[in-house]
Amino acid sequence: MPEPSSPSPNHLLSLLLILCLIVTNSNAAATTSQRFKEAPKFYNSPDCPSLNAESNSDEANDMCSDQAVHVAMTLDAAYLRGSMAAILSVLQHSSCPENIRFHFVASASVDAVSLRQTISNSFPYLKFRIYPFDDSAVAGLISTSIRAALDCPLNYARNYLADLLPQCVHRVVYLDSDLVLVDDISKLAATPLGDQVVLAAPEYCNANFTSYFTPSFWSNPTLSLTFAGRKACYFNTGVMVIDLRRWRAGDYTTKIVEWMELQKRMRIYELGSLPPFLLVFAGNIAPVDHKWNQHGLGGDNFQGLCRNLHPGPVSLLHWSGKGKPWSRLEANRPCPLDALWAPYDLLQTPFTLES
């Protein structure tokens, strides 16, 4: 009997994208029927710079101001409830909330009008823009990882921020949708990057860095020498401060894509969009205090078990991992720390809808 043929890469990719759509759309119907409460308006403190005077109230220039704090996030149906909570937390704890500009990246295939209306209804005064992300730009580069949600094209949009956002935006804080801030984001945005560094993030040098790459990577001297002369440490890409001018000048999107292309030819890592960032930037980033990413609150990527806070102060709580606070609350099986996320939840419950 002839041996069964292996599925082609294109067939595997199709299966991957179908699985991603199933994961994303499992909550999509519920999400589109969800309604969110209007958040209170937050005002600048007296010593905040006036961006309107600087930009002469021109909307295009208003979204470009270097004095504004620029925040980039992705938007999708499955995580929209988390995104709304994250936005509220950023505004609530900012000393200059009217000076924050949000840059949202959404799949080009979604209803951007509906997304815009949802955000505007809850945050009528928010200054924001939605940028369409063409999934096909990255779909052919995705390799299956340990959790299907990590394989969705939008999870790779952070690679392309320098191309998606206007050239006039020079520095941006990238935030995942499964987090809340309990401190002023302007402090994070002001992280010193020095003369050459492209991005800043909290580093975790106690993590087993070698585990993020396969044995075939470490056994190949040509590849493993990538980290020669670099004190490479793990960092979480869910919270980053990025100098977009330096990114563009160094063509770092191409550098990341080249590693993803190699991954398609020989498997050198297992975990979604993180390893290419480590390959390009680990050991060459500006440090950020760990309080700005108390990550892992969603547990591991398999079971999403409850976790405790790491020792030390907290400025940002991040439910990275499989377990999301809104899902656990919805299932009436919350973890203790999910109570810290709940006050930022803008979802209108059936009770509030009836009242």
Coordinates of C-alpha atoms in Angstrom, one line a residue:
M1 CA 0.0 0.0 0.0
P2 CA 1.3 3.5 -0.7
E3 CA 2.2 5.6 2.3
P4 CA -0.2 8.3 3.1
S5 CA 1.0 11.7 1.9
S6 CA 1.8 14.5 4.3
P7 CA -0.5 17.5 4.2
S8 CA 0.9 20.4 2.2
P9 CA 2.0 23.6 4.0
N10 CA -0.9 25.4 2.3
H11 CA -3.4 22.8 3.6
L12 CA -2.0 23.1 7.1
L13 CA -2.2 26.9 6.8
S14 CA -5.8 26.7 5.8
L15 CA -6.6 24.4 8.7
L16 CA -4.8 26.8 11.1
L17 CA -6.8 29.8 9.9
I18 CA -10.0 27.9 10.1
L19 CA -9.2 26.9 13.7
C20 CA -8.3 30.5 14.4
L21 CA -11.7 31.6 13.1
I22 CA -13.5 29.0 15.2
V23 CA -11.7 30.2 18.3
T24 CA -12.3 33.9 17.5
N25 CA -15.9 33.4 16.4
S26 CA -16.9 31.2 19.4
N27 CA -17.4 34.4 21.3
A28 CA -18.1 36.7 18.3
A29 CA -21.9 36.2 18.2
A30 CA -22.2 36.9 21.9
T31 CA -19.8 39.9 21.7
T32 CA -21.7 41.5 18.8
S33 CA -24.9 41.3 20.9
Q34 CA -23.1 42.7 24.0
R35 CA -23.7 46.3 25.0
F36 CA -21.3 48.4 27.0
K37 CA -22.0 51.2 29.4
E38 CA -20.8 54.7 28.8
A39 CA -17.7 55.5 30.8
P40 CA -17.4 58.8 32.7
K41 CA -15.5 61.6 31.1
F42 CA -12.0 62.2 32.5
Y43 CA -10.4 65.6 32.5
N44 CA -6.9 66.8 32.4
S45 CA -5.2 68.2 35.5
P46 CA -4.4 71.9 35.3
D47 CA -0.7 71.4 34.4
C48 CA -1.3 69.3 31.3
P49 CA -0.2 70.7 28.0
S50 CA -3.0 71.8 25.6
L51 CA -2.8 69.7 22.5
N52 CA -5.6 71.6 20.8
A53 CA -3.6 74.8 20.8
E54 CA -0.6 73.0 19.5
S55 CA -2.5 71.4 16.6
N56 CA -5.0 74.3 15.9
S57 CA -7.8 71.7 16.4
D58 CA -6.8 70.0 13.1
E59 CA -7.8 66.3 13.6
A60 CA -4.9 64.9 11.5
N61 CA -2.3 66.9 13.4
D62 CA -4.1 66.2 16.7
M63 CA -3.4 62.5 16.3
C64 CA 0.3 63.2 15.6
S65 CA 1.3 65.4 18.6
D66 CA 4.6 64.5 20.2
Q67 CA 3.2 65.8 23.5
A68 CA 0.3 63.2 23.4
V69 CA 0.7 59.7 24.8
H70 CA 0.1 57.4 21.9
V71 CA -1.4 53.9 22.8
A72 CA -1.7 51.1 20.3
M73 CA -4.0 48.1 20.8
T74 CA -5.6 45.5 18.7
L75 CA -9.4 45.0 18.5
D76 CA -11.3 41.8 17.8
A77 CA -14.7 40.3 18.8
A78 CA -13.4 37.8 21.3
Y79 CA -11.3 40.3 23.3
L80 CA -13.4 43.4 22.9
R81 CA -14.7 43.2 26.5
G82 CA -11.1 43.2 27.7
S83 CA -10.2 46.0 25.4
M84 CA -12.9 48.2 26.8
A85 CA -11.8 47.6 30.3
A86 CA -8.2 48.3 29.4
I87 CA -9.2 51.7 27.8
L88 CA -11.1 52.7 30.9
S89 CA -8.2 51.8 33.2
V90 CA -5.8 53.9 31.1
L91 CA -8.1 56.9 31.2
Q92 CA -9.1 56.6 34.8
H93 CA -5.5 56.6 36.1
S94 CA -4.0 59.2 33.8
S95 CA -3.3 62.7 35.0
C96 CA -3.8 64.0 31.4
P97 CA -6.5 61.6 30.0
E98 CA -7.5 64.1 27.3
N99 CA -4.0 64.0 25.9
I100 CA -4.1 60.2 25.2
R101 CA -4.5 59.1 21.6
F102 CA -5.5 55.6 20.9
H103 CA -4.5 53.7 17.7
F104 CA -6.6 50.6 17.3
V105 CA -5.6 47.8 14.8
A106 CA -8.4 45.6 13.6
S107 CA -8.7 42.9 11.0
A108 CA -9.6 44.3 7.6
S109 CA -12.4 41.8 7.4
V110 CA -14.3 43.0 10.4
D111 CA -17.0 45.6 10.6
A112 CA -15.0 48.7 11.4
V113 CA -18.0 50.9 11.5
S114 CA -19.6 48.7 14.3
L115 CA -16.3 48.7 16.2
R116 CA -16.0 52.5 16.0
Q117 CA -19.6 52.9 17.1
T118 CA -19.1 50.6 20.1
I119 CA -16.0 52.5 21.3
S120 CA -17.6 55.9 20.6
N121 CA -20.8 55.0 22.6
S122 CA -18.8 54.1 25.7
F123 CA -16.1 56.8 25.3
P124 CA -17.7 59.7 23.4
Y125 CA -14.7 62.0 24.0
L126 CA -12.0 59.5 23.1
K127 CA -9.5 60.5 20.4
F128 CA -8.8 57.4 18.4
R129 CA -8.4 55.9 15.0
I130 CA -8.9 52.4 13.7
Y131 CA -6.4 50.9 11.2
P132 CA -7.3 47.9 9.0
F133 CA -4.8 45.0 9.1
D134 CA -4.7 42.8 6.1
D135 CA -4.5 39.2 7.5
S136 CA -3.0 37.9 4.3
A137 CA 0.2 40.0 5.1
V138 CA 1.1 37.5 7.8
A139 CA -1.1 34.4 7.3
G140 CA 1.5 32.6 5.2
L141 CA 4.1 33.1 7.9
I142 CA 2.2 31.7 10.9
S143 CA 3.3 28.4 12.3
T144 CA 1.1 26.4 14.7
S145 CA 2.0 27.0 18.3
I146 CA 0.9 25.6 21.7
R147 CA -2.4 27.5 21.8
A148 CA -4.7 28.3 18.9
A149 CA -5.5 31.8 20.0
L150 CA -1.8 32.7 19.6
D151 CA -1.9 31.7 16.0
C152 CA -4.5 34.3 14.8
P153 CA -3.1 36.8 12.3
L154 CA -4.1 39.8 14.5
N155 CA -1.8 38.5 17.2
Y156 CA 1.1 39.5 14.8
A157 CA -0.2 43.0 14.1
R158 CA 2.3 44.4 16.6
N159 CA 5.1 43.5 14.1
Y160 CA 3.6 46.0 11.6
L161 CA 2.8 49.0 13.8
A162 CA 5.5 51.2 12.2
D163 CA 3.8 50.6 8.8
L164 CA 0.2 50.9 10.0
L165 CA 0.4 54.0 12.2
P166 CA 1.0 57.4 10.6
Q167 CA 4.6 58.4 10.0
C168 CA 4.1 61.4 12.3
V169 CA 3.6 59.1 15.3
H170 CA 7.1 58.7 16.8
R171 CA 6.6 56.8 20.0
V172 CA 3.8 54.5 21.0
V173 CA 2.9 52.3 24.0
Y174 CA 1.7 48.9 22.8
L175 CA -0.8 47.2 25.2
D176 CA -2.5 43.8 25.0
S177 CA -6.3 43.7 25.6
D178 CA -6.1 41.4 28.6
L179 CA -4.7 43.9 31.1
V180 CA -5.6 47.0 33.2
L181 CA -3.5 49.8 34.4
V182 CA -3.6 51.1 38.0
D183 CA -1.0 53.9 37.4
D184 CA -0.5 56.8 35.1
I185 CA 0.5 55.6 31.6
S186 CA 2.5 58.8 31.0
K187 CA 5.1 57.4 33.4
L188 CA 5.5 54.3 31.2
A189 CA 5.4 56.3 28.0
A190 CA 8.3 58.4 29.2
T191 CA 10.6 55.5 29.7
P192 CA 14.1 56.6 28.6
L193 CA 15.3 54.7 25.5
G194 CA 18.8 56.1 25.3
D195 CA 20.4 57.0 22.0
Q196 CA 19.9 53.8 20.0
V197 CA 17.4 51.4 21.7
V198 CA 14.2 50.7 19.7
L199 CA 11.9 49.4 22.5
A200 CA 11.5 49.1 26.2
A201 CA 9.9 46.4 28.2
P202 CA 10.2 44.7 31.6
E203 CA 12.8 41.9 31.3
Y204 CA 12.7 38.6 33.2
C205 CA 16.3 37.2 33.3
N206 CA 15.4 34.4 35.7
A207 CA 13.2 32.8 33.1
N208 CA 14.6 29.8 31.2
F209 CA 15.4 31.6 28.0
T210 CA 16.6 28.5 26.1
S211 CA 13.1 26.9 26.5
Y212 CA 11.6 29.4 24.0
F213 CA 13.6 27.8 21.1
T214 CA 13.9 24.2 19.8
P215 CA 16.9 22.0 20.2
S216 CA 17.5 22.3 16.5
F217 CA 18.0 26.0 17.0
W218 CA 20.5 25.7 19.8
S219 CA 22.4 22.9 18.0
N220 CA 22.9 25.0 14.9
P221 CA 25.9 27.4 15.6
T222 CA 24.8 29.7 12.8
L223 CA 21.5 30.3 14.5
S224 CA 22.5 30.1 18.2
L225 CA 25.2 32.7 17.6
T226 CA 22.4 35.2 17.0
F227 CA 22.6 35.9 20.8
A228 CA 26.4 36.1 21.0
G229 CA 27.5 39.1 22.9
R230 CA 23.9 39.8 24.0
K231 CA 22.6 39.3 27.6
A232 CA 19.4 37.9 26.2
C233 CA 16.5 37.7 28.6
Y234 CA 12.8 36.9 28.2
F235 CA 10.4 39.9 27.9
N236 CA 6.6 39.9 27.4
T237 CA 5.5 41.7 24.2
G238 CA 2.1 42.6 25.7
V239 CA 3.5 45.8 27.2
M240 CA 6.2 47.7 25.1
V241 CA 7.3 51.2 24.6
I242 CA 8.4 51.5 20.9
D243 CA 10.3 54.3 19.1
L244 CA 8.7 54.0 15.7
R245 CA 11.2 56.3 14.0
R246 CA 14.1 54.0 15.0
W247 CA 12.0 50.9 14.1
R248 CA 11.4 52.3 10.6
A249 CA 15.0 53.4 10.1
G250 CA 16.2 49.9 11.1
D251 CA 13.6 48.1 9.1
Y252 CA 12.8 45.9 12.0
T253 CA 9.6 44.5 10.5
T254 CA 11.7 42.9 7.8
K255 CA 14.1 41.4 10.4
I256 CA 11.1 39.8 12.3
V257 CA 9.6 38.5 9.1
E258 CA 12.9 36.9 8.1
W259 CA 12.9 34.8 11.3
M260 CA 9.3 33.9 10.6
E261 CA 10.2 32.8 7.1
L262 CA 13.0 30.6 8.5
Q263 CA 10.5 29.1 11.0
K264 CA 8.4 27.9 8.1
R265 CA 11.4 26.1 6.7
M266 CA 12.8 24.6 9.9
R267 CA 11.0 24.8 13.3
I268 CA 13.2 26.8 15.6
Y269 CA 10.5 27.9 18.2
E270 CA 7.2 26.9 19.5
L271 CA 5.3 29.9 20.9
G272 CA 3.5 32.2 18.4
S273 CA 4.6 35.8 17.9
L274 CA 7.0 36.1 20.8
P275 CA 10.2 34.3 19.7
P276 CA 10.8 36.5 16.6
F277 CA 10.8 39.5 18.9
L278 CA 13.3 37.8 21.2
L279 CA 15.5 36.9 18.3
V280 CA 15.6 40.5 17.1
F281 CA 15.5 42.5 20.4
A282 CA 16.4 40.3 23.4
G283 CA 19.5 41.8 25.1
N284 CA 19.1 45.1 23.3
I285 CA 16.1 46.7 25.0
A286 CA 15.7 49.5 27.6
P287 CA 14.6 48.2 31.1
V288 CA 11.2 48.9 32.5
D289 CA 10.3 48.2 36.2
H290 CA 8.5 44.9 36.6
K291 CA 5.5 46.7 38.2
W292 CA 4.5 47.7 34.6
N293 CA 3.8 44.1 33.7
Q294 CA 2.5 41.9 36.4
H295 CA 1.9 39.2 33.8
G296 CA 0.9 35.6 33.8
L297 CA -2.3 36.2 35.8
G298 CA -4.2 34.1 33.2
G299 CA -2.1 31.1 34.2
D300 CA -0.3 28.9 31.7
N301 CA -1.2 28.3 28.1
F302 CA -2.9 25.0 28.7
Q303 CA -5.1 25.1 31.8
G304 CA -5.2 28.8 32.7
L305 CA -5.0 28.1 36.4
C306 CA -5.2 30.9 39.0
R307 CA -2.0 32.8 39.8
N308 CA -0.8 35.1 42.5
L309 CA 0.8 38.5 42.1
H310 CA 4.5 38.6 41.9
P311 CA 6.2 40.3 44.9
G312 CA 6.6 44.1 44.6
P313 CA 4.5 47.1 43.6
V314 CA 1.9 47.0 40.8
S315 CA 1.2 49.5 38.1
L316 CA -0.3 47.1 35.5
L317 CA -2.1 43.8 35.9
H318 CA -1.8 41.5 32.8
W319 CA -3.9 38.3 32.4
S320 CA -1.6 36.7 29.9
G321 CA -2.1 33.0 29.6
K322 CA -5.2 31.0 28.7
G323 CA -7.5 32.2 31.5
K324 CA -9.2 35.6 30.9
P325 CA -10.9 37.4 33.8
W326 CA -14.1 38.1 31.8
S327 CA -14.5 34.5 30.8
R328 CA -13.9 33.2 34.3
L329 CA -16.4 35.8 35.7
E330 CA -18.9 34.8 33.0
A331 CA -18.6 31.2 33.9
N332 CA -18.9 32.0 37.6
R333 CA -15.5 30.5 38.3
P334 CA -13.3 33.6 38.9
C335 CA -9.8 33.5 40.4
P336 CA -9.2 35.8 43.4
L337 CA -7.3 38.4 41.3
D338 CA -10.1 38.7 38.7
A339 CA -11.8 40.9 41.3
L340 CA -9.2 43.5 40.5
W341 CA -10.3 43.5 36.8
A342 CA -14.0 43.5 37.5
P343 CA -14.4 47.3 38.4
Y344 CA -13.2 48.2 34.9
D345 CA -15.7 45.9 33.1
L346 CA -18.1 48.0 31.1
L347 CA -20.4 45.2 29.9
Q348 CA -24.0 45.9 30.5
T349 CA -25.5 42.9 32.3
P350 CA -29.1 41.8 31.7
F351 CA -30.1 43.5 35.0
T352 CA -28.7 46.9 34.0
L353 CA -30.3 46.5 30.5
E354 CA -33.7 45.9 32.1
S355 CA -33.3 48.8 34.5

